[in-house]
PDB file of C-alpha atoms in Angstrom:
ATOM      1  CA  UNK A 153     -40.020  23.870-106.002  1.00  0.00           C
ATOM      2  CA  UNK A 154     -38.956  22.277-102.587  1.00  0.00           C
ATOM      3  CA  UNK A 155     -39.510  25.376-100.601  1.00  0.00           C
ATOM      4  CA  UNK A 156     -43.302  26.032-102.610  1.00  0.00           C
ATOM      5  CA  UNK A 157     -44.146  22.260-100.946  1.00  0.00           C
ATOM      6  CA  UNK A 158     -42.844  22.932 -98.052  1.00  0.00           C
ATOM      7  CA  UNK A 159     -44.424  26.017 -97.348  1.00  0.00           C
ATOM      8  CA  UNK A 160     -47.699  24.974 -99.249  1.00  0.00           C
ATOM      9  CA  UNK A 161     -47.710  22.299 -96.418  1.00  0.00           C
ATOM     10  CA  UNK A 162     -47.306  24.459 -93.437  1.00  0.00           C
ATOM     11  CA  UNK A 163     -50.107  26.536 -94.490  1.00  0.00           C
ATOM     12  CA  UNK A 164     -52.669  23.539 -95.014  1.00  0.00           C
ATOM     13  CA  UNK A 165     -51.179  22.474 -91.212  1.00  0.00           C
ATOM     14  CA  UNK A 166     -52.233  25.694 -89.897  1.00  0.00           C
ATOM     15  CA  UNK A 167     -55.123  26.216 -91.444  1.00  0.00           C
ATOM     16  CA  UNK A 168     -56.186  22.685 -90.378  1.00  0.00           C
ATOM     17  CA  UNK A 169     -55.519  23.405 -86.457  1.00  0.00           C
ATOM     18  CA  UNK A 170     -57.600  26.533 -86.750  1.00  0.00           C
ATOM     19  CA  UNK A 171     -60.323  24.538 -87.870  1.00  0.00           C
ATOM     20  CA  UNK A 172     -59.970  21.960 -85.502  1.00  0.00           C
ATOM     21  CA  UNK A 173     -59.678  24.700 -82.413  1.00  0.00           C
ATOM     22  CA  UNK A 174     -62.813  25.970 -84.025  1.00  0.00           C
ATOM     23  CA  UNK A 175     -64.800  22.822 -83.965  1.00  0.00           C
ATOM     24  CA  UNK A 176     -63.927  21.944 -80.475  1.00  0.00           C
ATOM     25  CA  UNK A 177     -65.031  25.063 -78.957  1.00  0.00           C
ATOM     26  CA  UNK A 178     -69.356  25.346 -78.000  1.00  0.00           C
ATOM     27  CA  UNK A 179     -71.643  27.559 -79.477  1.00  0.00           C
ATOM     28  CA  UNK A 180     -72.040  30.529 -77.485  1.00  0.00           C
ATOM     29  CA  UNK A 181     -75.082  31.015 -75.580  1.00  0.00           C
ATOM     30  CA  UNK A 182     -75.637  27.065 -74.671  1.00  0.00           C
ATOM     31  CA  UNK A 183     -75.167  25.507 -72.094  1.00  0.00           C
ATOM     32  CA  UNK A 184     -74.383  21.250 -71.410  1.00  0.00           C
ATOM     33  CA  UNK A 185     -77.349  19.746 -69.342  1.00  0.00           C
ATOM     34  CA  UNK A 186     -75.663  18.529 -66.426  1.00  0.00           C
ATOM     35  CA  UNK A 187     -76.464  14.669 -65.894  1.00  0.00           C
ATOM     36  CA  UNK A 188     -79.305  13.464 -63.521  1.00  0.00           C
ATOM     37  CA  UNK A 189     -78.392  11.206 -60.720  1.00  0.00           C
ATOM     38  CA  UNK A 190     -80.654   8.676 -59.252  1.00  0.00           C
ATOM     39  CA  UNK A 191     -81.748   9.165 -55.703  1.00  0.00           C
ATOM     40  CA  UNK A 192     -80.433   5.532 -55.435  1.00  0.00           C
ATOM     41  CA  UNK A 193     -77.001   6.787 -56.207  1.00  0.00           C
ATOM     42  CA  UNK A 194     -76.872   9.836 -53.691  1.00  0.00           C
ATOM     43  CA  UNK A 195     -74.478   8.113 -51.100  1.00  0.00           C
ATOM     44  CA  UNK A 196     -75.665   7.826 -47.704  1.00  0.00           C
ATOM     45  CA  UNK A 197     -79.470   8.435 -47.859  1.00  0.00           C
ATOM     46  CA  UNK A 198     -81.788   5.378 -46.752  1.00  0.00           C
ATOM     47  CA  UNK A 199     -85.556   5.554 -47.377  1.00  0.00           C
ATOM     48  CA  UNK A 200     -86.465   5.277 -43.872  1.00  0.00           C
ATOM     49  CA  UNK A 201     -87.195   7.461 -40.544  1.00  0.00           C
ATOM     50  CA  UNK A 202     -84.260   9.011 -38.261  1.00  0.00           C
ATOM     51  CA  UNK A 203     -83.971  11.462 -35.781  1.00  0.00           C
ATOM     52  CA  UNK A 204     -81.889  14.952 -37.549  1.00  0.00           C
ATOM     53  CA  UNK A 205     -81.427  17.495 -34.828  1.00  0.00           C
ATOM     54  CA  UNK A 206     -83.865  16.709 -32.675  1.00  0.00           C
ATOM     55  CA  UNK A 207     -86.729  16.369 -35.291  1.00  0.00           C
ATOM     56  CA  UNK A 208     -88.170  13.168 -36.888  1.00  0.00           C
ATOM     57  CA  UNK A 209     -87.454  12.746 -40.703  1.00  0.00           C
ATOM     58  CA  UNK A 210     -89.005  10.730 -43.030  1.00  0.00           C
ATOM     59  CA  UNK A 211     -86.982   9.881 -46.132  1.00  0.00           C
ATOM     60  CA  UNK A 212     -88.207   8.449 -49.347  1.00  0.00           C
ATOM     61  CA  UNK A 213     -87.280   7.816 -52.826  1.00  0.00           C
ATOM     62  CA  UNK A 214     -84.433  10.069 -51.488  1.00  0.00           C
ATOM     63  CA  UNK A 215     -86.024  13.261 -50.525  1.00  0.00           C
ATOM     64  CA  UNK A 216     -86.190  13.969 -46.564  1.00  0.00           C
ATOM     65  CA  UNK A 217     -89.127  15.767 -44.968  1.00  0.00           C
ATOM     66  CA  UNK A 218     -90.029  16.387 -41.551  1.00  0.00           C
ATOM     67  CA  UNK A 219     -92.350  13.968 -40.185  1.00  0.00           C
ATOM     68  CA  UNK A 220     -95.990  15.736 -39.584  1.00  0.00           C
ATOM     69  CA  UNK A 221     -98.596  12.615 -38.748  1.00  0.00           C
ATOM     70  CA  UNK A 222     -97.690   9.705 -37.384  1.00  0.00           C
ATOM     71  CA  UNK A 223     -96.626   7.503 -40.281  1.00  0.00           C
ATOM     72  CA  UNK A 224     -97.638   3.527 -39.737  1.00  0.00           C
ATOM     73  CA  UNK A 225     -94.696   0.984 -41.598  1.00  0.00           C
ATOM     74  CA  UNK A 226     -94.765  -2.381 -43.698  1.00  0.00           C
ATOM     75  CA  UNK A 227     -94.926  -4.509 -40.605  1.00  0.00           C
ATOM     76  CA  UNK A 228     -97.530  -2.675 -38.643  1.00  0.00           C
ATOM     77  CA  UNK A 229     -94.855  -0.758 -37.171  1.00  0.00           C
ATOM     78  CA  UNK A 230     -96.216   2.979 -35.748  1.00  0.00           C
ATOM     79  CA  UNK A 231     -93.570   6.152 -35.557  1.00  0.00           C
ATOM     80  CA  UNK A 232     -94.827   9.602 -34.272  1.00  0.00           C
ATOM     81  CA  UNK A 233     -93.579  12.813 -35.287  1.00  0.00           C
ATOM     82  CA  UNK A 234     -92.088  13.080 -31.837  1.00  0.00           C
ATOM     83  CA  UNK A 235     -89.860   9.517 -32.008  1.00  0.00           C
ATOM     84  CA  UNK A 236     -92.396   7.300 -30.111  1.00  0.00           C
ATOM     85  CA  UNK A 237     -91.853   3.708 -31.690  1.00  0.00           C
ATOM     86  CA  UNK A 238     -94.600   1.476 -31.264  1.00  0.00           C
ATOM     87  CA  UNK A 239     -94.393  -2.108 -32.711  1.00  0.00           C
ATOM     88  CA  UNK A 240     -97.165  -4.318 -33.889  1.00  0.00           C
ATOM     89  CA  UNK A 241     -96.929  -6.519 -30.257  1.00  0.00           C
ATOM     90  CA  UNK A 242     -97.163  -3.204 -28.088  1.00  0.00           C
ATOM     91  CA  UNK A 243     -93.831  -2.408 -27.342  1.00  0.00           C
ATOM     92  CA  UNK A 244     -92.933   1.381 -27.454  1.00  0.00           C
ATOM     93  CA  UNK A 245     -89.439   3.039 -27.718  1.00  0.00           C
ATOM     94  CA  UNK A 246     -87.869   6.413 -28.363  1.00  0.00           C
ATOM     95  CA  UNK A 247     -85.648   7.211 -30.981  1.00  0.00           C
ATOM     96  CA  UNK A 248     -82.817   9.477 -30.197  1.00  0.00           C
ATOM     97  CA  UNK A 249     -80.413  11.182 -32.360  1.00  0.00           C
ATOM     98  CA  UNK A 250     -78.689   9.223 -34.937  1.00  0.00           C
ATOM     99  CA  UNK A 251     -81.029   6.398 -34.908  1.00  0.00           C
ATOM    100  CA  UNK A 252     -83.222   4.758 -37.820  1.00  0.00           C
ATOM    101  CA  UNK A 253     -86.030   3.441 -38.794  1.00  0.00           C
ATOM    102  CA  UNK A 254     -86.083   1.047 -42.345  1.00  0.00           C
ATOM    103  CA  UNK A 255     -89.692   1.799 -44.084  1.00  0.00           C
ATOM    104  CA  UNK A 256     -89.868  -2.204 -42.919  1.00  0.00           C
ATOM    105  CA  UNK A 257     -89.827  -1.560 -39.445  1.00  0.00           C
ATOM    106  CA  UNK A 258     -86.627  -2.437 -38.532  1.00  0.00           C
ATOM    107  CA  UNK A 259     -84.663  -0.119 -35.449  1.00  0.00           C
ATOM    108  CA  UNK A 260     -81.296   0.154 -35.572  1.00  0.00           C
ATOM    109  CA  UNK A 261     -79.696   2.574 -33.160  1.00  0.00           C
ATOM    110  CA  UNK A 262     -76.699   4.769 -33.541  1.00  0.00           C
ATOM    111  CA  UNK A 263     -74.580   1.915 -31.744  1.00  0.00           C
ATOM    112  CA  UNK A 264     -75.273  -0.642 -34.315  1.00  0.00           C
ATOM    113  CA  UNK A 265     -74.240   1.652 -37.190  1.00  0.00           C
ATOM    114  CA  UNK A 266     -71.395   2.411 -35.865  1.00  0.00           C
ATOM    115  CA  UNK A 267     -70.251  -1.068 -35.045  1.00  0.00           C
ATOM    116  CA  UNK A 268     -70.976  -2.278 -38.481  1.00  0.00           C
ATOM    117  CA  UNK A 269     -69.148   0.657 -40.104  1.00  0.00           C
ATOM    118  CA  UNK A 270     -66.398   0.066 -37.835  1.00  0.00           C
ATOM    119  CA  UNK A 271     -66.363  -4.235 -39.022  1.00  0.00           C
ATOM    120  CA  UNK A 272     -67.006  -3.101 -42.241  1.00  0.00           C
ATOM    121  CA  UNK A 273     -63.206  -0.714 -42.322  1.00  0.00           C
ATOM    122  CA  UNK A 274     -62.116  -4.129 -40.481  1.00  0.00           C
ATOM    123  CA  UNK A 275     -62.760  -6.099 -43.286  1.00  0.00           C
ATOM    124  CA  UNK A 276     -62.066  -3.470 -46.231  1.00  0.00           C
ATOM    125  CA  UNK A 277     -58.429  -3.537 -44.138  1.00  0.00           C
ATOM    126  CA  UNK A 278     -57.830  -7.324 -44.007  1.00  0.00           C
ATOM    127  CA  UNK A 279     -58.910  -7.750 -47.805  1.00  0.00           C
ATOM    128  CA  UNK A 280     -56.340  -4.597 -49.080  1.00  0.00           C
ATOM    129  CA  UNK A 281     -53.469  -5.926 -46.461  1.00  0.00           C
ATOM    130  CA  UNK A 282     -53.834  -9.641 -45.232  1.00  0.00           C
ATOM    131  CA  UNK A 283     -51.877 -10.229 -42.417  1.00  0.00           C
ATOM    132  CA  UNK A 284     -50.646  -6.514 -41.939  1.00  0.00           C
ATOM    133  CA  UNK A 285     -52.862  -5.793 -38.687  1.00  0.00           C
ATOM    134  CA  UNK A 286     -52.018  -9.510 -37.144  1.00  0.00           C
ATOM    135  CA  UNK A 287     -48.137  -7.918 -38.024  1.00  0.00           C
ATOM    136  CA  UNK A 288     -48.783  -4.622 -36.408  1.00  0.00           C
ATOM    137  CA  UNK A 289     -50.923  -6.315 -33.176  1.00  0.00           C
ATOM    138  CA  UNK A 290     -47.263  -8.285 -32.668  1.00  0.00           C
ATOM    139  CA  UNK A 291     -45.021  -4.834 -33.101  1.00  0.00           C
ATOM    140  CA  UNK A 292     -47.424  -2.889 -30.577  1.00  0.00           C
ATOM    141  CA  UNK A 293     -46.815  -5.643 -28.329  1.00  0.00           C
ATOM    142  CA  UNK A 294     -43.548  -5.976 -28.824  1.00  0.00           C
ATOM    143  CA  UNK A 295     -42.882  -2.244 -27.939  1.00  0.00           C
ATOM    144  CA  UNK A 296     -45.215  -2.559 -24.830  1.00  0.00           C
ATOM    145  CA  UNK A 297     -42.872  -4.993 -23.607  1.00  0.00           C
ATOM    146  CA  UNK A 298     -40.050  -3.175 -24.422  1.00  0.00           C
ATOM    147  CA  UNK A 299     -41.316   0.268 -22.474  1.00  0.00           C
ATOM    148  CA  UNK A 300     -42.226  -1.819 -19.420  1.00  0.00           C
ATOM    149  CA  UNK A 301     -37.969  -3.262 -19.639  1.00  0.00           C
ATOM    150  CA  UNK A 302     -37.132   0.106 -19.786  1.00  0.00           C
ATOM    151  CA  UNK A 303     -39.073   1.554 -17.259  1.00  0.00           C
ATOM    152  CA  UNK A 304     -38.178  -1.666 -15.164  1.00  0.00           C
ATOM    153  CA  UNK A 305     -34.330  -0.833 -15.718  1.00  0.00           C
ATOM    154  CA  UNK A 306     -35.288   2.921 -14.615  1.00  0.00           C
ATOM    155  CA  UNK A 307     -35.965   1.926 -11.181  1.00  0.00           C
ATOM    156  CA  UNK A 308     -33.753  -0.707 -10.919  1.00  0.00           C
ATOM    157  CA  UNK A 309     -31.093   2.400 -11.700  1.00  0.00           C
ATOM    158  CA  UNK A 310     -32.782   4.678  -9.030  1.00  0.00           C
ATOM    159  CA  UNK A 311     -33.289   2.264  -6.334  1.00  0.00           C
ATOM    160  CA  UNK A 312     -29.322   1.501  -6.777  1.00  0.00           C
ATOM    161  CA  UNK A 313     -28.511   5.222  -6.989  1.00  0.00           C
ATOM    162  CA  UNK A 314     -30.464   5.640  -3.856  1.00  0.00           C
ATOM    163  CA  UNK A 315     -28.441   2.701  -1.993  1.00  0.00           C
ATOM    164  CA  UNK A 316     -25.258   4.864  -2.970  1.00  0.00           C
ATOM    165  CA  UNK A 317     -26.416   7.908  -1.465  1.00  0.00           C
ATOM    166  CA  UNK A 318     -27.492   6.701   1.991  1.00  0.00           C
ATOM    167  CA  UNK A 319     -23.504   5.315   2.080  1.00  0.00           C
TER     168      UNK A 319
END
């Protein structure tokens, strides 16, 4: 009677995991919609105008196109298809590679970026490790110090072995 149970109760464990494999598995011939992402979400693309290889490029709602007529901004700001900057009071610039344009009017040149993202890693730093880069300042000094002893000590040592020769 024990062994009827027993095996009675593999075979309803089996035949249970075969049904679960089966459910688990997709019908064949469909295919899972991928999910949409939000041109919001794309990382690192600004509505705005920047310079790409030379070419003006107009960027909005997250799709870039080159820019064909010269497109005038929020503040009165005016941007040619070749770069040419002209602000509401007169003044004209040239955008060069790397630089931007906010749909507001704002320039920001490749510089600026560059500095931010650089403060910004400054700060991300300090917040993960506070105090580690004040720690690491005072070790980099410390060896500088020590390499300029040793290299002191150096010719100290030559200058001396140079006394012994000439006796």
């Amino acid at each position: 009677m024990k062994i009827k149970n027993l095996s009675f109760g593999v075979f309803a464990l089996a035949f249970l995991n075969i049904a679960a494999a089966q459910a688990q598995t997709a019908r064949p011939g469909r295919v899972q919609p991928k999910p949409r992402v939000a041109a919001s979400a794309i990382e690192g693309i600004k509505d705005g105008i920047s310079m790409q290889k030379g070419r003006t490029v107009l960027t909005e709602l997250g799709i870039s196109n080159p820019l064909t007529a010269d497109k005038k901004l929020v503040n009165g700001t005016i941007i040619t298809p070749a770069g040419i900057v002209t602000t509401p009071n007169g003044t004209t610039t040239q955008i060069t590679e790397g630089d931007y344009v906010s749909l507001t009017g704002r320039v920001t040149s490749r510089r600026a970026v560059a500095d931010a993202d650089s403060i910004a890693k400054v700060m991300v730093f300090d917040a993960k490790y506070p105090g580690k880069r004040k720690k690491m300042e005072a070790e980099a000094e410390r060896k500088a110090k020590d390499k300029a002893k040793r290299e002191e000590e150096k010719a100290k040592a030559k200058a001396k072995a140079e006394k012994k020769k000439k006796k």
